[in-house]
C-alpha positions as protocol buffer text, in pm:
chain_id: "A"
residue {
  index: 1
  type: MET
  ca { x: -2700 y: 5794 z: 17569 }
}
residue {
  index: 2
  type: ALA
  ca { x: -2629 y: 5673 z: 17213 }
}
residue {
  index: 3
  type: GLY
  ca { x: -2638 y: 5309 z: 17328 }
}
residue {
  index: 4
  type: LYS
  ca { x: -2997 y: 5349 z: 17447 }
}
residue {
  index: 5
  type: LEU
  ca { x: -3132 y: 5486 z: 17120 }
}
residue {
  index: 6
  type: THR
  ca { x: -3253 y: 5209 z: 16890 }
}
residue {
  index: 7
  type: HIS
  ca { x: -3166 y: 5398 z: 16571 }
}
residue {
  index: 8
  type: ILE
  ca { x: -2801 y: 5451 z: 16672 }
}
residue {
  index: 9
  type: ASP
  ca { x: -2547 y: 5170 z: 16663 }
}
residue {
  index: 10
  type: GLY
  ca { x: -2255 y: 5115 z: 16900 }
}
residue {
  index: 11
  type: GLN
  ca { x: -2033 y: 5346 z: 16694 }
}
residue {
  index: 12
  type: GLY
  ca { x: -2288 y: 5628 z: 16694 }
}
residue {
  index: 13
  type: ARG
  ca { x: -2403 y: 5572 z: 16335 }
}
residue {
  index: 14
  type: ALA
  ca { x: -2764 y: 5588 z: 16226 }
}
residue {
  index: 15
  type: ARG
  ca { x: -2925 y: 5257 z: 16140 }
}
residue {
  index: 16
  type: MET
  ca { x: -3263 y: 5120 z: 16048 }
}
residue {
  index: 17
  type: VAL
  ca { x: -3365 y: 4883 z: 16327 }
}
residue {
  index: 18
  type: ASP
  ca { x: -3364 y: 4517 z: 16218 }
}
residue {
  index: 19
  type: ILE
  ca { x: -3716 y: 4387 z: 16283 }
}
residue {
  index: 20
  type: GLY
  ca { x: -3665 y: 4055 z: 16103 }
}
residue {
  index: 21
  type: ASP
  ca { x: -3679 y: 3844 z: 16419 }
}
residue {
  index: 22
  type: LYS
  ca { x: -3979 y: 4020 z: 16573 }
}
residue {
  index: 23
  type: ASP
  ca { x: -4322 y: 3861 z: 16578 }
}
residue {
  index: 24
  type: SER
  ca { x: -4596 y: 4007 z: 16367 }
}
residue {
  index: 25
  type: THR
  ca { x: -4873 y: 4141 z: 16591 }
}
residue {
  index: 26
  type: ALA
  ca { x: -5164 y: 4380 z: 16571 }
}
residue {
  index: 27
  type: ARG
  ca { x: -5032 y: 4735 z: 16613 }
}
residue {
  index: 28
  type: THR
  ca { x: -5234 y: 5052 z: 16669 }
}
residue {
  index: 29
  type: ALA
  ca { x: -5157 y: 5413 z: 16749 }
}
residue {
  index: 30
  type: SER
  ca { x: -5350 y: 5736 z: 16782 }
}
residue {
  index: 31
  type: ALA
  ca { x: -5225 y: 6093 z: 16784 }
}
residue {
  index: 32
  type: ARG
  ca { x: -5368 y: 6443 z: 16811 }
}
residue {
  index: 33
  type: GLY
  ca { x: -5282 y: 6800 z: 16716 }
}
residue {
  index: 34
  type: ILE
  ca { x: -5450 y: 7140 z: 16726 }
}
residue {
  index: 35
  type: VAL
  ca { x: -5461 y: 7427 z: 16479 }
}
residue {
  index: 36
  type: ARG
  ca { x: -5544 y: 7760 z: 16647 }
}
residue {
  index: 37
  type: MET
  ca { x: -5684 y: 8036 z: 16428 }
}
residue {
  index: 38
  type: GLY
  ca { x: -5869 y: 8365 z: 16431 }
}
residue {
  index: 39
  type: THR
  ca { x: -6243 y: 8402 z: 16391 }
}
residue {
  index: 40
  type: ALA
  ca { x: -6235 y: 8469 z: 16015 }
}
residue {
  index: 41
  type: ALA
  ca { x: -6031 y: 8155 z: 15946 }
}
residue {
  index: 42
  type: TYR
  ca { x: -6252 y: 7956 z: 16181 }
}
residue {
  index: 43
  type: ALA
  ca { x: -6562 y: 8073 z: 15993 }
}
residue {
  index: 44
  type: ALA
  ca { x: -6399 y: 7979 z: 15662 }
}
residue {
  index: 45
  type: ALA
  ca { x: -6307 y: 7636 z: 15798 }
}
residue {
  index: 46
  type: MET
  ca { x: -6660 y: 7574 z: 15920 }
}
residue {
  index: 47
  type: SER
  ca { x: -6820 y: 7694 z: 15596 }
}
residue {
  index: 48
  type: GLY
  ca { x: -6716 y: 7374 z: 15422 }
}
residue {
  index: 49
  type: GLY
  ca { x: -6631 y: 7542 z: 15097 }
}
residue {
  index: 50
  type: GLY
  ca { x: -6389 y: 7763 z: 14923 }
}
residue {
  index: 51
  type: ARG
  ca { x: -6202 y: 7797 z: 14598 }
}
residue {
  index: 52
  type: LYS
  ca { x: -5984 y: 7500 z: 14691 }
}
residue {
  index: 53
  type: GLY
  ca { x: -6270 y: 7291 z: 14835 }
}
residue {
  index: 54
  type: ASP
  ca { x: -6373 y: 7194 z: 15188 }
}
residue {
  index: 55
  type: PRO
  ca { x: -6065 y: 7271 z: 15400 }
}
residue {
  index: 56
  type: LEU
  ca { x: -6128 y: 7014 z: 15673 }
}
residue {
  index: 57
  type: ARG
  ca { x: -6223 y: 6722 z: 15447 }
}
residue {
  index: 58
  type: ILE
  ca { x: -5922 y: 6786 z: 15224 }
}
residue {
  index: 59
  type: ALA
  ca { x: -5699 y: 6798 z: 15534 }
}
residue {
  index: 60
  type: GLU
  ca { x: -5839 y: 6463 z: 15650 }
}
residue {
  index: 61
  type: ILE
  ca { x: -5742 y: 6310 z: 15315 }
}
residue {
  index: 62
  type: ALA
  ca { x: -5397 y: 6470 z: 15341 }
}
residue {
  index: 63
  type: GLY
  ca { x: -5356 y: 6308 z: 15682 }
}
residue {
  index: 64
  type: ILE
  ca { x: -5435 y: 5965 z: 15541 }
}
residue {
  index: 65
  type: MET
  ca { x: -5188 y: 6023 z: 15260 }
}
residue {
  index: 66
  type: GLY
  ca { x: -4927 y: 6140 z: 15511 }
}
residue {
  index: 67
  type: ALA
  ca { x: -4960 y: 5820 z: 15713 }
}
residue {
  index: 68
  type: LYS
  ca { x: -4906 y: 5617 z: 15396 }
}
residue {
  index: 69
  type: LYS
  ca { x: -4592 y: 5817 z: 15308 }
}
residue {
  index: 70
  type: THR
  ca { x: -4427 y: 5818 z: 15651 }
}
residue {
  index: 71
  type: ALA
  ca { x: -4132 y: 5601 z: 15545 }
}
residue {
  index: 72
  type: ASP
  ca { x: -4063 y: 5847 z: 15261 }
}
residue {
  index: 73
  type: LEU
  ca { x: -4054 y: 6141 z: 15503 }
}
residue {
  index: 74
  type: ILE
  ca { x: -3890 y: 6002 z: 15818 }
}
residue {
  index: 75
  type: PRO
  ca { x: -3552 y: 5854 z: 15720 }
}
residue {
  index: 76
  type: LEU
  ca { x: -3531 y: 5549 z: 15948 }
}
residue {
  index: 77
  type: CYS
  ca { x: -3897 y: 5442 z: 15947 }
}
residue {
  index: 78
  type: HIS
  ca { x: -3987 y: 5110 z: 15790 }
}
residue {
  index: 79
  type: PRO
  ca { x: -4236 y: 5111 z: 15502 }
}
residue {
  index: 80
  type: LEU
  ca { x: -4552 y: 4949 z: 15640 }
}
residue {
  index: 81
  type: ALA
  ca { x: -4862 y: 4792 z: 15493 }
}
residue {
  index: 82
  type: LEU
  ca { x: -5124 y: 4985 z: 15688 }
}
residue {
  index: 83
  type: THR
  ca { x: -5456 y: 4810 z: 15741 }
}
residue {
  index: 84
  type: GLY
  ca { x: -5647 y: 5121 z: 15844 }
}
residue {
  index: 85
  type: VAL
  ca { x: -5608 y: 5497 z: 15880 }
}
residue {
  index: 86
  type: THR
  ca { x: -5872 y: 5742 z: 15998 }
}
residue {
  index: 87
  type: VAL
  ca { x: -5828 y: 6115 z: 16040 }
}
residue {
  index: 88
  type: GLU
  ca { x: -6098 y: 6324 z: 16202 }
}
residue {
  index: 89
  type: ILE
  ca { x: -6102 y: 6701 z: 16233 }
}
residue {
  index: 90
  type: VAL
  ca { x: -6348 y: 6861 z: 16473 }
}
residue {
  index: 91
  type: PRO
  ca { x: -6402 y: 7220 z: 16588 }
}
residue {
  index: 92
  type: LEU
  ca { x: -6279 y: 7320 z: 16932 }
}
residue {
  index: 93
  type: ASP
  ca { x: -6555 y: 7412 z: 17178 }
}
residue {
  index: 94
  type: ASP
  ca { x: -6422 y: 7765 z: 17220 }
}
residue {
  index: 95
  type: GLU
  ca { x: -6424 y: 7825 z: 16841 }
}
residue {
  index: 96
  type: SER
  ca { x: -6054 y: 7908 z: 16841 }
}
residue {
  index: 97
  type: GLY
  ca { x: -5955 y: 7631 z: 16600 }
}
residue {
  index: 98
  type: VAL
  ca { x: -5977 y: 7262 z: 16525 }
}
residue {
  index: 99
  type: GLU
  ca { x: -5852 y: 6938 z: 16675 }
}
residue {
  index: 100
  type: VAL
  ca { x: -5706 y: 6672 z: 16446 }
}
residue {
  index: 101
  type: THR
  ca { x: -5705 y: 6307 z: 16557 }
}
residue {
  index: 102
  type: ALA
  ca { x: -5554 y: 6015 z: 16365 }
}
residue {
  index: 103
  type: ARG
  ca { x: -5585 y: 5643 z: 16429 }
}
residue {
  index: 104
  type: VAL
  ca { x: -5361 y: 5396 z: 16246 }
}
residue {
  index: 105
  type: ARG
  ca { x: -5358 y: 5016 z: 16239 }
}
residue {
  index: 106
  type: THR
  ca { x: -5141 y: 4744 z: 16093 }
}
residue {
  index: 107
  type: GLU
  ca { x: -5048 y: 4382 z: 16143 }
}
residue {
  index: 108
  type: GLY
  ca { x: -4671 y: 4378 z: 16149 }
}
residue {
  index: 109
  type: ARG
  ca { x: -4334 y: 4373 z: 16319 }
}
residue {
  index: 110
  type: THR
  ca { x: -4307 y: 4740 z: 16410 }
}
residue {
  index: 111
  type: GLY
  ca { x: -4541 y: 5001 z: 16547 }
}
residue {
  index: 112
  type: VAL
  ca { x: -4739 y: 5276 z: 16378 }
}
residue {
  index: 113
  type: GLU
  ca { x: -4674 y: 5565 z: 16617 }
}
residue {
  index: 114
  type: MET
  ca { x: -4484 y: 5761 z: 16353 }
}
residue {
  index: 115
  type: GLU
  ca { x: -4761 y: 5704 z: 16100 }
}
residue {
  index: 116
  type: ALA
  ca { x: -5021 y: 5843 z: 16341 }
}
residue {
  index: 117
  type: LEU
  ca { x: -4802 y: 6146 z: 16421 }
}
residue {
  index: 118
  type: THR
  ca { x: -4728 y: 6205 z: 16052 }
}
residue {
  index: 119
  type: ALA
  ca { x: -5098 y: 6183 z: 15968 }
}
residue {
  index: 120
  type: VAL
  ca { x: -5176 y: 6453 z: 16225 }
}
residue {
  index: 121
  type: SER
  ca { x: -4887 y: 6670 z: 16107 }
}
residue {
  index: 122
  type: ALA
  ca { x: -4989 y: 6650 z: 15741 }
}
residue {
  index: 123
  type: ALA
  ca { x: -5353 y: 6724 z: 15825 }
}
residue {
  index: 124
  type: CYS
  ca { x: -5260 y: 7024 z: 16042 }
}
residue {
  index: 125
  type: LEU
  ca { x: -5032 y: 7162 z: 15773 }
}
residue {
  index: 126
  type: THR
  ca { x: -5308 y: 7121 z: 15517 }
}
residue {
  index: 127
  type: VAL
  ca { x: -5556 y: 7309 z: 15738 }
}
residue {
  index: 128
  type: TYR
  ca { x: -5298 y: 7588 z: 15747 }
}
residue {
  index: 129
  type: ASP
  ca { x: -5248 y: 7577 z: 15370 }
}
residue {
  index: 130
  type: MET
  ca { x: -5620 y: 7580 z: 15298 }
}
residue {
  index: 131
  type: LEU
  ca { x: -5686 y: 7879 z: 15529 }
}
residue {
  index: 132
  type: LYS
  ca { x: -5365 y: 8084 z: 15504 }
}
residue {
  index: 133
  type: ALA
  ca { x: -5526 y: 8333 z: 15264 }
}
residue {
  index: 134
  type: VAL
  ca { x: -5755 y: 8432 z: 15553 }
}
residue {
  index: 135
  type: ASP
  ca { x: -5513 y: 8400 z: 15848 }
}
residue {
  index: 136
  type: LYS
  ca { x: -5136 y: 8360 z: 15827 }
}
residue {
  index: 137
  type: SER
  ca { x: -5106 y: 8381 z: 16207 }
}
residue {
  index: 138
  type: MET
  ca { x: -5251 y: 8032 z: 16269 }
}
residue {
  index: 139
  type: VAL
  ca { x: -5054 y: 7816 z: 16512 }
}
residue {
  index: 140
  type: ILE
  ca { x: -5011 y: 7440 z: 16500 }
}
residue {
  index: 141
  type: GLU
  ca { x: -4963 y: 7305 z: 16851 }
}
residue {
  index: 142
  type: ARG
  ca { x: -4955 y: 7001 z: 17077 }
}
residue {
  index: 143
  type: ILE
  ca { x: -4894 y: 6727 z: 16824 }
}
residue {
  index: 144
  type: GLU
  ca { x: -4874 y: 6427 z: 17055 }
}
residue {
  index: 145
  type: LEU
  ca { x: -4904 y: 6051 z: 17069 }
}
residue {
  index: 146
  type: LEU
  ca { x: -5221 y: 5953 z: 17256 }
}
residue {
  index: 147
  type: THR
  ca { x: -5208 y: 5573 z: 17254 }
}
residue {
  index: 148
  type: LYS
  ca { x: -5019 y: 5278 z: 17111 }
}
residue {
  index: 149
  type: SER
  ca { x: -5065 y: 4907 z: 17140 }
}
residue {
  index: 150
  type: GLY
  ca { x: -4884 y: 4595 z: 17027 }
}
residue {
  index: 151
  type: GLY
  ca { x: -4524 y: 4491 z: 17023 }
}
residue {
  index: 152
  type: VAL
  ca { x: -4264 y: 4429 z: 17289 }
}
residue {
  index: 153
  type: SER
  ca { x: -4301 y: 4771 z: 17451 }
}
residue {
  index: 154
  type: GLY
  ca { x: -4672 y: 4703 z: 17511 }
}
residue {
  index: 155
  type: GLU
  ca { x: -4941 y: 4957 z: 17575 }
}
residue {
  index: 156
  type: TYR
  ca { x: -4908 y: 5333 z: 17606 }
}
residue {
  index: 157
  type: ASP
  ca { x: -5191 y: 5569 z: 17704 }
}
residue {
  index: 158
  type: ARG
  ca { x: -5110 y: 5937 z: 17751 }
}
residue {
  index: 159
  type: SER
  ca { x: -5415 y: 5982 z: 17976 }
}
residue {
  index: 160
  type: LYS
  ca { x: -5268 y: 5731 z: 18225 }
}
residue {
  index: 161
  type: ARG
  ca { x: -4931 y: 5900 z: 18262 }
}
residue {
  index: 162
  type: PRO
  ca { x: -4830 y: 5979 z: 18619 }
}
């Protein structure tokens, strides 16, 4: 199995993948996550205010910052010059929480899947932090890659999986 993992060399040692010979192409990725919470925390999230500020807008900013810091957090990720990051947090229809979606773009030699996933993770954790005084039982769930484009491995779309 170790030979099939790109971040493991033939001797089983971790390595940062050499992308020097790859072509620079447009790369995009999107990811999603959900924060489930009780009714009091949901009401606080939807109120748009609190002692710390608007929980959802602050979490969106945290997600953007997370995408920009991915290489500092994930040991073998390359530092990337991102050309765009958006994070959107919307209420779930059943009022049980919020859905976080991140979209990341760059022009480069490696993909931005980890940046999109890190953006969602940071935003979800910030929602938790902003609302934990009201509900410590919140659950962060289903952080997943939705789409990616660009590069040798081509397109990926979770909705088209068999």
